[in-house]
């Protein structure tokens, strides 16, 4: 029997036609994507173009809002008034939603970006707002780390939740991602990425940075679109999965 995995990518983050060409190539592989909404990256033109490319390839679309911090690509936590942050996030999701409706596309999930993703996995106030924003925008599901505060609140409110693993990031022993500033935090080698993904799919485990084997139960696996060599990695990963009878498919939350 064929097995399936939902492979997703964060896209609409790289500038110019070169960035868009890379996004299109990744969209040829993945089954689900999260599109930058202008907080850390992206603008009106990139949102329209990325939505169009995703629709043409029948890739499920999600919103990828972040702290409003283009200078640091949304990868640093921001201390700002809660109402200002909420207003920014609503505006980001509203913008993508408007362009999606114009193309007849449904926004299926919301996935916070970068530091917002990490903070919402621990902070109940922030996690509660992310889930509320998802529901208010009539978006079906939230994507986030397994066993996180975001997962807990989503489940408590009856919101679909997709637990996410990563192809190109190294894990700490506690199941969190190794900070990007640490050596070896990003996995660049396509073979190593494929080995990690297959371990997650087939064994629900991953080898952490200290070589300990840890449990990791996920519904979807992310390959970052801005990681160097992302297109080549995506193609190699697809080949590795297909060779083991694993189909890439955007299944719904369990």
XYZ file of N, CA and C in Angstrom:
762
model
N 0.851 -1.198 0.000
C 0.000 0.000 0.000
C 0.884 1.245 0.000
N 0.553 2.229 -0.825
C 1.319 3.460 -0.888
C 1.166 4.269 0.395
N 2.284 4.782 0.895
C 2.273 5.665 2.052
C 2.332 7.108 1.580
N 1.901 8.014 2.427
C 1.894 9.425 2.032
C 2.528 10.294 3.112
N 3.036 11.438 2.693
C 3.495 12.472 3.616
C 3.168 13.829 2.998
N 2.744 14.743 3.825
C 2.526 16.125 3.389
C 3.855 16.862 3.500
N 4.382 17.291 2.368
C 5.633 18.055 2.326
C 5.270 19.509 2.071
N 5.729 20.395 2.963
C 5.397 21.811 2.793
C 6.653 22.665 2.694
N 6.481 23.882 2.207
C 7.594 24.823 2.118
C 7.102 26.243 2.377
N 7.959 27.047 2.998
C 7.679 28.464 3.212
C 8.227 29.221 2.019
N 7.360 29.921 1.292
C 7.793 30.552 0.048
C 7.262 31.981 -0.058
N 7.570 32.613 -1.206
C 7.221 34.024 -1.387
C 8.115 34.929 -0.569
N 9.292 34.424 -0.203
C 10.188 35.149 0.689
C 11.405 35.734 -0.011
N 11.718 35.231 -1.213
C 12.923 35.653 -1.915
C 12.584 36.687 -2.985
N 13.424 37.716 -3.149
C 13.079 38.823 -4.045
C 13.286 38.504 -5.521
N 12.550 39.252 -6.357
C 12.785 39.251 -7.790
C 12.383 37.983 -8.509
N 12.646 37.963 -9.799
C 12.271 36.833 -10.636
C 13.053 35.580 -10.278
N 14.304 35.761 -9.833
C 15.089 34.590 -9.420
C 14.408 33.885 -8.260
N 13.950 34.665 -7.270
C 13.238 34.085 -6.136
C 11.952 33.411 -6.560
N 11.237 34.020 -7.475
C 9.967 33.440 -7.929
C 10.191 32.156 -8.722
N 11.267 32.120 -9.505
C 11.586 30.903 -10.253
C 11.918 29.764 -9.290
N 12.634 30.073 -8.200
C 12.941 29.052 -7.198
C 11.660 28.567 -6.519
N 10.769 29.498 -6.217
C 9.493 29.112 -5.609
C 8.710 28.185 -6.528
N 8.674 28.499 -7.806
C 7.922 27.661 -8.749
C 8.514 26.251 -8.805
N 9.835 26.171 -8.760
C 10.481 24.864 -8.802
C 10.155 24.060 -7.549
N 10.117 24.709 -6.399
C 9.769 24.016 -5.156
C 8.301 23.608 -5.171
N 7.448 24.473 -5.721
C 6.029 24.146 -5.810
C 5.769 22.942 -6.714
N 6.701 22.630 -7.601
C 6.572 21.437 -8.426
C 6.730 20.157 -7.594
N 7.254 20.302 -6.368
C 7.550 19.142 -5.526
C 6.600 19.019 -4.347
N 6.358 20.123 -3.649
C 5.626 20.055 -2.378
C 4.121 19.954 -2.608
N 3.405 19.602 -1.524
C 1.950 19.489 -1.596
C 1.240 20.615 -0.852
N 1.997 21.380 -0.072
C 1.413 22.454 0.739
C 2.456 23.564 0.862
N 1.999 24.826 0.864
C 2.953 25.924 1.001
C 2.403 27.000 1.929
N 3.326 27.733 2.558
C 2.970 28.857 3.417
C 3.590 30.106 2.811
N 2.758 31.106 2.512
C 3.187 32.262 1.732
C 3.404 33.479 2.627
N 4.597 34.073 2.519
C 4.929 35.276 3.282
C 3.930 36.383 2.967
N 3.465 37.061 4.041
C 2.373 38.038 3.913
C 2.830 39.485 4.079
N 4.139 39.744 4.046
C 4.607 41.119 4.147
C 5.228 41.493 5.474
N 5.154 40.618 6.476
C 5.736 40.941 7.775
C 7.243 40.835 7.779
N 7.759 39.679 7.396
C 9.211 39.468 7.324
C 9.718 39.524 5.892
N 8.816 39.290 4.949
C 9.154 39.257 3.527
C 7.862 39.268 2.744
N 7.999 39.497 1.437
C 6.833 39.462 0.564
C 6.152 40.807 0.427
N 5.443 40.967 -0.693
C 4.676 42.178 -0.953
C 3.469 41.793 -1.810
N 2.719 42.785 -2.232
C 1.503 42.493 -3.004
C 1.813 41.672 -4.256
N 2.864 42.068 -4.969
C 3.194 41.377 -6.220
C 3.622 39.933 -5.961
N 4.449 39.729 -4.922
C 4.914 38.363 -4.654
C 3.769 37.481 -4.166
N 2.849 38.038 -3.386
C 1.711 37.246 -2.931
C 0.860 36.814 -4.113
N 0.567 37.745 -5.013
C -0.248 37.396 -6.191
C 0.441 36.326 -7.026
N 1.742 36.517 -7.292
C 2.477 35.590 -8.151
C 2.590 34.207 -7.516
N 2.831 34.162 -6.206
C 2.993 32.876 -5.537
C 1.674 32.129 -5.470
N 0.594 32.843 -5.197
C -0.731 32.224 -5.203
C -1.044 31.633 -6.578
N -0.758 32.388 -7.612
C -1.027 31.913 -8.970
C -0.231 30.644 -9.270
N 1.052 30.647 -8.879
C 1.900 29.480 -9.144
C 1.424 28.262 -8.354
N 0.999 28.481 -7.110
C 0.505 27.370 -6.291
C -0.783 26.796 -6.880
N -1.678 27.668 -7.294
C -2.944 27.208 -7.869
C -2.705 26.381 -9.122
N -1.784 26.818 -9.954
C -1.506 26.111 -11.206
C -0.993 24.702 -10.954
N -0.386 24.499 -9.770
C 0.205 23.189 -9.449
C -0.639 22.410 -8.440
N -1.813 22.936 -8.118
C -2.731 22.273 -7.169
C -2.077 22.064 -5.804
N -1.273 23.040 -5.378
C -0.628 22.999 -4.063
C -1.504 23.739 -3.057
N -1.764 23.116 -1.914
C -2.585 23.730 -0.871
C -1.845 24.931 -0.292
N -2.594 26.012 -0.040
C -1.999 27.301 0.338
C -2.289 27.650 1.790
N -1.298 28.248 2.448
C -1.474 28.763 3.797
C -0.845 30.129 3.953
N -1.237 30.829 5.017
C -0.682 32.147 5.342
C 0.523 31.988 6.255
N 1.522 32.838 6.057
C 2.775 32.749 6.820
C 3.126 34.117 7.412
N 2.335 34.568 8.399
C 2.587 35.884 9.005
C 3.738 35.827 10.003
N 4.265 36.991 10.347
C 5.413 37.040 11.254
C 5.413 38.351 12.033
N 6.351 38.438 12.957
C 6.618 39.742 13.551
C 6.917 40.718 12.413
N 6.453 41.966 12.500
C 6.724 42.937 11.430
C 8.174 43.417 11.500
N 9.079 42.623 10.961
C 10.517 42.877 11.117
C 11.266 42.359 9.901
N 11.222 43.141 8.830
C 11.887 42.734 7.598
C 13.408 42.777 7.745
N 13.908 43.667 8.592
C 15.354 43.812 8.759
C 15.991 42.517 9.255
N 15.314 41.837 10.170
C 15.841 40.594 10.739
C 15.122 39.357 10.210
N 14.356 39.526 9.133
C 13.643 38.427 8.480
C 12.737 37.698 9.466
N 12.229 38.433 10.451
C 11.295 37.843 11.400
C 11.895 36.784 12.299
N 13.214 36.762 12.412
C 13.865 35.696 13.180
C 14.310 36.140 14.574
N 13.878 37.325 14.984
C 14.151 37.779 16.341
C 12.838 38.119 17.027
N 12.691 37.697 18.278
C 11.488 38.037 19.036
C 11.395 39.547 19.203
N 10.175 40.060 19.122
C 9.967 41.499 19.268
C 9.114 41.784 20.499
N 9.538 42.765 21.259
C 8.745 43.253 22.380
C 7.957 44.452 21.880
N 6.664 44.265 21.687
C 5.814 45.340 21.195
C 4.448 45.191 21.829
N 3.688 46.285 21.924
C 2.353 46.185 22.516
C 1.527 45.107 21.831
N 0.793 44.341 22.631
C 0.031 43.223 22.097
C -0.958 43.666 21.030
N -1.598 44.829 21.244
C -2.592 45.265 20.261
C -1.940 45.623 18.925
N -0.710 46.153 18.970
C -0.009 46.479 17.728
C 0.400 45.214 16.982
N 0.866 44.229 17.734
C 1.239 42.964 17.103
C 0.020 42.299 16.486
N -1.071 42.252 17.232
C -2.284 41.623 16.716
C -2.782 42.337 15.473
N -2.715 43.666 15.466
C -3.155 44.433 14.295
C -2.300 44.105 13.074
N -0.978 44.001 13.280
C -0.085 43.682 12.172
C -0.370 42.292 11.615
N -0.539 41.329 12.509
C -0.778 39.958 12.054
C -2.112 39.837 11.324
N -3.129 40.520 11.839
C -4.425 40.508 11.149
C -4.299 41.117 9.758
N -3.570 42.209 9.666
C -3.400 42.880 8.382
C -2.672 41.970 7.386
N -1.642 41.265 7.856
C -0.896 40.367 6.978
C -1.799 39.255 6.435
N -2.544 38.632 7.330
C -3.415 37.530 6.915
C -4.539 38.035 6.020
N -5.064 39.215 6.344
C -6.131 39.805 5.537
C -5.644 40.088 4.115
N -4.401 40.572 3.990
C -3.858 40.893 2.667
C -3.765 39.648 1.799
N -3.195 38.578 2.349
C -3.086 37.356 1.557
C -4.470 36.801 1.243
N -5.369 36.859 2.215
C -6.716 36.360 1.994
C -7.424 37.089 0.873
N -7.224 38.394 0.799
C -7.856 39.186 -0.252
C -7.356 38.771 -1.633
N -6.028 38.612 -1.763
C -5.473 38.204 -3.053
C -5.897 36.777 -3.394
N -5.994 35.919 -2.385
C -6.411 34.533 -2.625
C -7.847 34.481 -3.131
N -8.732 35.235 -2.496
C -10.130 35.251 -2.946
C -10.228 35.729 -4.381
N -9.392 36.707 -4.741
C -9.407 37.225 -6.102
C -9.023 36.177 -7.127
N -8.311 35.129 -6.693
C -7.919 34.061 -7.605
C -8.713 32.778 -7.365
N -9.729 32.871 -6.501
C -10.557 31.707 -6.234
C -9.845 30.629 -5.442
N -8.956 31.040 -4.532
C -8.155 30.102 -3.746
C -8.571 30.184 -2.281
N -8.685 29.054 -1.625
C -8.969 29.019 -0.191
C -7.658 28.952 0.591
N -7.527 29.771 1.635
C -6.394 29.679 2.548
C -6.707 28.561 3.536
N -5.933 27.483 3.507
C -6.266 26.282 4.277
C -5.618 26.242 5.656
N -4.478 26.897 5.818
C -3.810 26.854 7.113
C -3.098 28.170 7.405
N -2.735 28.336 8.653
C -1.915 29.470 9.081
C -0.703 28.908 9.811
N 0.476 29.350 9.393
C 1.716 28.928 10.037
C 2.531 30.172 10.394
N 2.728 30.448 11.684
C 3.572 31.587 12.064
C 4.996 31.372 11.556
N 5.698 32.480 11.349
C 7.065 32.410 10.827
C 8.101 32.696 11.907
N 9.222 32.002 11.812
C 10.416 32.366 12.561
C 10.231 32.469 14.060
N 10.610 33.639 14.596
C 10.528 33.853 16.040
C 9.095 33.785 16.535
N 8.146 34.207 15.714
C 6.740 34.137 16.104
C 6.317 32.676 16.276
N 6.784 31.806 15.412
C 6.523 30.366 15.483
C 7.052 29.814 16.808
N 8.306 30.167 17.117
C 8.919 29.671 18.350
C 8.233 30.233 19.588
N 7.917 31.525 19.559
C 7.297 32.155 20.726
C 5.892 31.613 20.969
N 5.142 31.424 19.894
C 3.774 30.915 20.034
C 3.748 29.468 20.499
N 4.856 28.766 20.336
C 4.905 27.384 20.810
C 5.028 27.306 22.330
N 5.403 28.453 22.966
C 5.608 28.474 24.420
C 4.693 29.436 25.162
N 4.322 30.536 24.528
C 3.593 31.618 25.180
C 2.082 31.405 24.996
N 1.345 31.149 26.081
C -0.093 30.864 25.924
C -0.883 32.047 25.375
N -0.498 33.273 25.728
C -1.216 34.441 25.222
C -1.052 34.560 23.713
N 0.167 34.387 23.256
C 0.441 34.484 21.829
C -0.177 33.300 21.076
N -0.076 32.117 21.653
C -0.671 30.941 21.015
C -2.179 31.096 20.900
N -2.811 31.613 21.956
C -4.260 31.818 21.928
C -4.644 32.785 20.826
N -3.857 33.839 20.643
C -4.203 34.794 19.592
C -4.016 34.179 18.208
N -2.938 33.428 17.997
C -2.718 32.798 16.690
C -3.896 31.894 16.330
N -4.364 31.114 17.299
C -5.504 30.231 17.034
C -6.765 31.055 16.778
N -6.958 32.110 17.562
C -8.145 32.962 17.379
C -8.102 33.645 16.011
N -6.928 34.118 15.607
C -6.774 34.733 14.293
C -7.122 33.734 13.193
N -6.682 32.510 13.355
C -6.989 31.466 12.379
C -8.494 31.259 12.258
N -9.155 31.177 13.399
C -10.596 30.939 13.393
C -11.350 32.157 12.860
N -10.930 33.362 13.272
C -11.598 34.582 12.810
C -11.485 34.737 11.298
N -10.356 34.312 10.747
C -10.140 34.428 9.300
C -10.758 33.262 8.536
N -11.439 32.365 9.264
C -12.085 31.189 8.673
C -11.081 30.308 7.931
N -9.903 30.207 8.541
C -8.856 29.325 8.050
C -8.979 28.013 8.819
N -8.848 26.897 8.119
C -9.164 25.598 8.716
C -8.191 25.164 9.800
N -6.886 25.302 9.558
C -5.900 24.640 10.411
C -4.750 25.565 10.787
N -4.059 25.181 11.851
C -2.814 25.822 12.281
C -1.688 24.813 12.102
N -0.535 25.283 11.640
C 0.666 24.449 11.596
C 1.621 24.929 12.669
N 2.204 23.986 13.414
C 3.155 24.347 14.452
C 3.873 23.131 14.990
N 4.700 23.328 16.016
C 5.472 22.214 16.567
C 4.575 21.232 17.320
N 4.888 19.946 17.263
C 4.118 18.974 18.042
C 4.298 19.218 19.537
N 3.289 18.890 20.316
C 3.361 18.984 21.784
C 3.697 20.391 22.268
N 3.249 21.397 21.540
C 3.524 22.794 21.890
C 2.285 23.443 22.487
N 2.464 24.641 23.035
C 1.319 25.404 23.521
C 0.353 25.695 22.384
N 0.872 25.941 21.214
C 0.032 26.197 20.043
C -0.831 24.973 19.731
N -0.237 23.798 19.826
C -0.997 22.568 19.601
C -2.067 22.387 20.674
N -1.699 22.644 21.917
C -2.625 22.453 23.039
C -3.855 23.340 22.894
N -3.642 24.616 22.556
C -4.767 25.545 22.455
C -5.597 25.259 21.211
N -4.951 24.886 20.133
C -5.709 24.523 18.930
C -6.633 23.347 19.228
N -6.110 22.321 19.842
C -6.927 21.149 20.163
C -8.057 21.513 21.131
N -7.770 22.385 22.096
C -8.774 22.756 23.096
C -9.931 23.541 22.488
N -9.669 24.229 21.393
C -10.713 25.037 20.755
C -11.350 24.344 19.562
N -10.964 23.100 19.317
C -11.523 22.374 18.184
C -10.979 22.821 16.845
N -9.807 23.444 16.846
C -9.166 23.899 15.606
C -8.231 22.819 15.099
N -8.321 22.486 13.822
C -7.424 21.483 13.251
C -5.972 21.922 13.417
N -5.117 20.976 13.758
C -3.703 21.278 13.980
C -2.847 20.281 13.225
N -1.886 20.788 12.472
C -0.932 19.950 11.757
C 0.423 20.077 12.442
N 0.863 18.996 13.098
C 2.169 18.978 13.754
C 3.255 18.882 12.689
N 4.291 19.703 12.850
C 5.283 19.854 11.785
C 6.676 19.400 12.218
N 7.338 18.711 11.292
C 8.753 18.402 11.432
C 9.526 19.121 10.340
N 10.852 19.029 10.392
C 11.686 19.764 9.444
C 12.716 18.857 8.784
N 12.856 19.050 7.472
C 13.852 18.304 6.717
C 15.242 18.891 6.900
N 15.312 20.212 7.023
C 16.598 20.897 6.931
C 17.037 21.587 8.224
N 16.466 21.162 9.359
C 16.854 21.722 10.646
C 17.227 20.604 11.619
N 18.196 20.909 12.474
C 18.653 19.958 13.475
C 17.871 20.158 14.771
N 17.588 19.066 15.455
C 16.802 19.096 16.688
C 17.684 19.014 17.925
N 17.220 19.679 18.989
C 17.825 19.505 20.308
C 17.171 18.306 20.982
N 17.738 17.859 22.077
C 17.251 16.650 22.756
C 15.810 16.805 23.232
N 15.389 18.046 23.556
C 14.022 18.250 24.060
C 12.987 18.331 22.945
N 13.413 18.140 21.698
C 12.492 18.175 20.570
C 12.342 19.540 19.922
N 12.972 20.553 20.503
C 12.941 21.883 19.888
C 14.009 21.963 18.799
N 13.905 22.974 17.949
C 14.901 23.157 16.903
C 16.147 23.811 17.485
N 17.300 23.363 17.065
C 18.545 23.993 17.462
C 18.552 25.428 16.937
N 18.939 26.372 17.764
C 18.953 27.782 17.349
C 19.829 27.967 16.118
N 19.366 28.802 15.193
C 20.079 28.970 13.927
C 21.516 29.453 14.114
N 21.783 30.130 15.212
C 23.139 30.619 15.453
C 24.116 29.540 15.863
N 23.616 28.352 16.199
C 24.481 27.264 16.635
C 24.998 26.473 15.441
N 26.212 25.957 15.588
C 26.826 25.178 14.520
C 25.982 23.954 14.211
N 25.756 23.718 12.919
C 25.013 22.539 12.495
C 23.514 22.650 12.609
N 23.004 23.853 12.884
C 21.558 24.022 13.071
C 20.783 23.812 11.781
N 21.396 24.137 10.646
C 20.758 23.966 9.342
C 21.435 22.814 8.607
N 20.639 21.893 8.108
C 21.149 20.749 7.353
C 21.135 21.112 5.871
N 22.304 21.194 5.259
C 22.394 21.616 3.862
C 22.491 20.437 2.899
N 23.019 19.312 3.349
C 23.255 18.175 2.451
C 21.941 17.462 2.147
N 21.664 17.294 0.867
C 20.397 16.685 0.447
C 20.251 15.266 0.984
N 21.339 14.497 1.002
C 21.264 13.117 1.506
C 20.895 13.090 2.977
N 21.464 14.018 3.760
C 21.172 14.077 5.193
C 19.730 14.516 5.430
N 19.237 15.446 4.612
C 17.847 15.870 4.734
C 16.913 14.694 4.454
N 17.202 13.958 3.376
C 16.355 12.822 3.015
C 16.378 11.765 4.110
N 17.536 11.499 4.681
C 17.640 10.496 5.741
C 16.811 10.902 6.955
N 16.842 12.199 7.284
C 16.069 12.674 8.434
C 14.567 12.549 8.152
N 14.142 12.919 6.966
C 12.719 12.838 6.616
C 12.238 11.389 6.644
N 12.997 10.495 6.083
C 12.587 9.083 6.056
C 12.516 8.518 7.474
N 13.439 8.921 8.337
C 13.398 8.484 9.733
C 12.136 8.981 10.426
N 11.769 10.226 10.147
C 10.554 10.785 10.753
C 9.320 10.041 10.256
N 9.262 9.796 8.940
C 8.082 9.140 8.360
C 7.977 7.692 8.805
N 9.069 6.953 8.703
C 9.005 5.503 8.903
C 9.110 5.089 10.364
N 9.840 5.853 11.170
C 10.081 5.453 12.558
C 9.546 6.441 13.583
N 9.053 7.602 13.139
C 8.609 8.672 14.043
C 9.719 9.057 15.018
N 10.953 9.064 14.517
C 12.097 9.458 15.330
C 13.027 10.356 14.524
N 13.895 11.060 15.253
C 14.923 11.877 14.631
C 16.153 11.833 15.535
N 17.337 11.931 14.939
C 18.568 11.946 15.727
C 18.890 13.388 16.084
N 18.918 13.685 17.377
C 19.164 15.049 17.852
C 20.646 15.401 17.723
N 20.959 16.665 18.021
C 22.317 17.167 17.856
C 23.329 16.418 18.709
N 22.885 15.851 19.847
C 23.801 15.106 20.720
C 23.774 13.609 20.429
N 23.222 13.271 19.240
C 23.147 11.882 18.753
C 22.138 11.020 19.497
N 21.312 11.629 20.327
C 20.234 10.893 20.972
C 19.062 10.748 20.008
N 18.417 9.587 20.026
C 17.236 9.358 19.198
C 16.017 9.836 19.980
N 15.250 10.745 19.383
C 14.062 11.272 20.059
C 12.814 10.998 19.217
N 11.679 10.921 19.881
C 10.406 10.674 19.204
C 9.907 11.949 18.545
N 9.354 11.824 17.352
C 8.805 12.979 16.642
C 7.623 12.524 15.791
N 6.425 12.815 16.258
C 5.200 12.457 15.547
C 4.682 13.695 14.820
N 4.631 13.655 13.484
C 4.230 14.832 12.720
C 3.215 14.472 11.641
N 2.535 15.506 11.145
C 1.583 15.379 10.042
C 2.138 15.942 8.746
N 3.125 16.838 8.856
C 3.694 17.491 7.683
C 5.161 17.797 7.955
N 5.955 17.839 6.889
C 7.382 18.104 7.005
C 7.732 19.289 6.122
N 8.500 20.217 6.690
C 8.850 21.461 5.990
C 10.262 21.402 5.424
N 10.375 21.884 4.197
C 11.666 22.156 3.569
C 11.690 23.651 3.285
N 12.556 24.396 3.981
C 12.559 25.851 3.839
C 12.961 26.272 2.421
N 12.176 27.186 1.859
C 12.451 27.658 0.513
C 13.639 28.585 0.422
N 14.093 29.143 1.567
C 15.211 30.085 1.537
C 16.530 29.442 1.952
N 16.515 28.128 2.252
C 17.758 27.432 2.564
C 18.558 27.253 1.275
N 19.869 27.486 1.338
C 20.716 27.347 0.156
C 20.544 25.969 -0.463
N 20.368 25.937 -1.791
C 20.202 24.672 -2.490
C 18.841 24.042 -2.309
N 17.830 24.844 -1.937
C 16.510 24.302 -1.603
C 15.877 23.559 -2.781
N 16.030 24.067 -3.978
C 15.407 23.414 -5.134
C 16.017 22.037 -5.359
N 17.345 21.958 -5.353
C 18.018 20.683 -5.544
C 17.656 19.710 -4.417
N 17.552 20.234 -3.198
C 17.185 19.395 -2.064
C 15.769 18.855 -2.220
N 14.867 19.712 -2.686
C 13.480 19.285 -2.873
C 13.389 18.166 -3.905
N 14.111 18.311 -5.002
C 14.090 17.287 -6.047
C 14.689 15.973 -5.546
N 15.791 16.078 -4.799
C 16.427 14.878 -4.261
C 15.523 14.204 -3.232
N 14.836 15.002 -2.433
C 13.939 14.451 -1.427
C 12.771 13.732 -2.086
N 12.205 14.340 -3.123
C 11.105 13.691 -3.836
C 11.562 12.338 -4.396
N 12.743 12.292 -4.975
C 13.252 11.037 -5.535
C 13.440 9.993 -4.433
N 13.975 10.427 -3.290
C 14.203 9.490 -2.183
C 12.888 8.945 -1.646
N 11.889 9.797 -1.543
C 10.582 9.354 -1.049
C 9.917 8.399 -2.026
N 9.921 8.766 -3.293
C 9.280 7.918 -4.290
C 9.950 6.554 -4.385
N 11.270 6.514 -4.174
C 11.991 5.241 -4.247
C 11.566 4.293 -3.132
N 10.968 4.847 -2.073
C 10.498 4.025 -0.948
C 8.976 3.892 -0.938
N 8.347 4.270 -2.048
C 6.903 4.139 -2.161
C 6.127 5.131 -1.335
N 6.723 6.297 -1.056
C 6.071 7.320 -0.251
C 5.600 8.442 -1.164
N 4.300 8.696 -1.172
C 3.699 9.711 -2.030
C 3.598 11.031 -1.276
N 3.874 12.129 -1.966
C 3.739 13.465 -1.386
C 2.305 13.932 -1.596
N 1.600 14.150 -0.500
C 0.166 14.479 -0.580
C -0.225 15.349 0.606
N -1.052 16.358 0.356
C -1.441 17.312 1.412
C -2.633 16.789 2.183
N -2.425 15.747 2.983
C -3.527 15.211 3.763
C -3.967 16.199 4.837
N -5.192 16.044 5.277
C -5.747 16.916 6.307
C -5.233 16.505 7.679
N -5.561 17.332 8.681
C -5.189 16.997 10.056
C -5.915 15.731 10.479
N -5.275 14.955 11.387
C -5.913 13.714 11.836
C -7.143 13.990 12.688
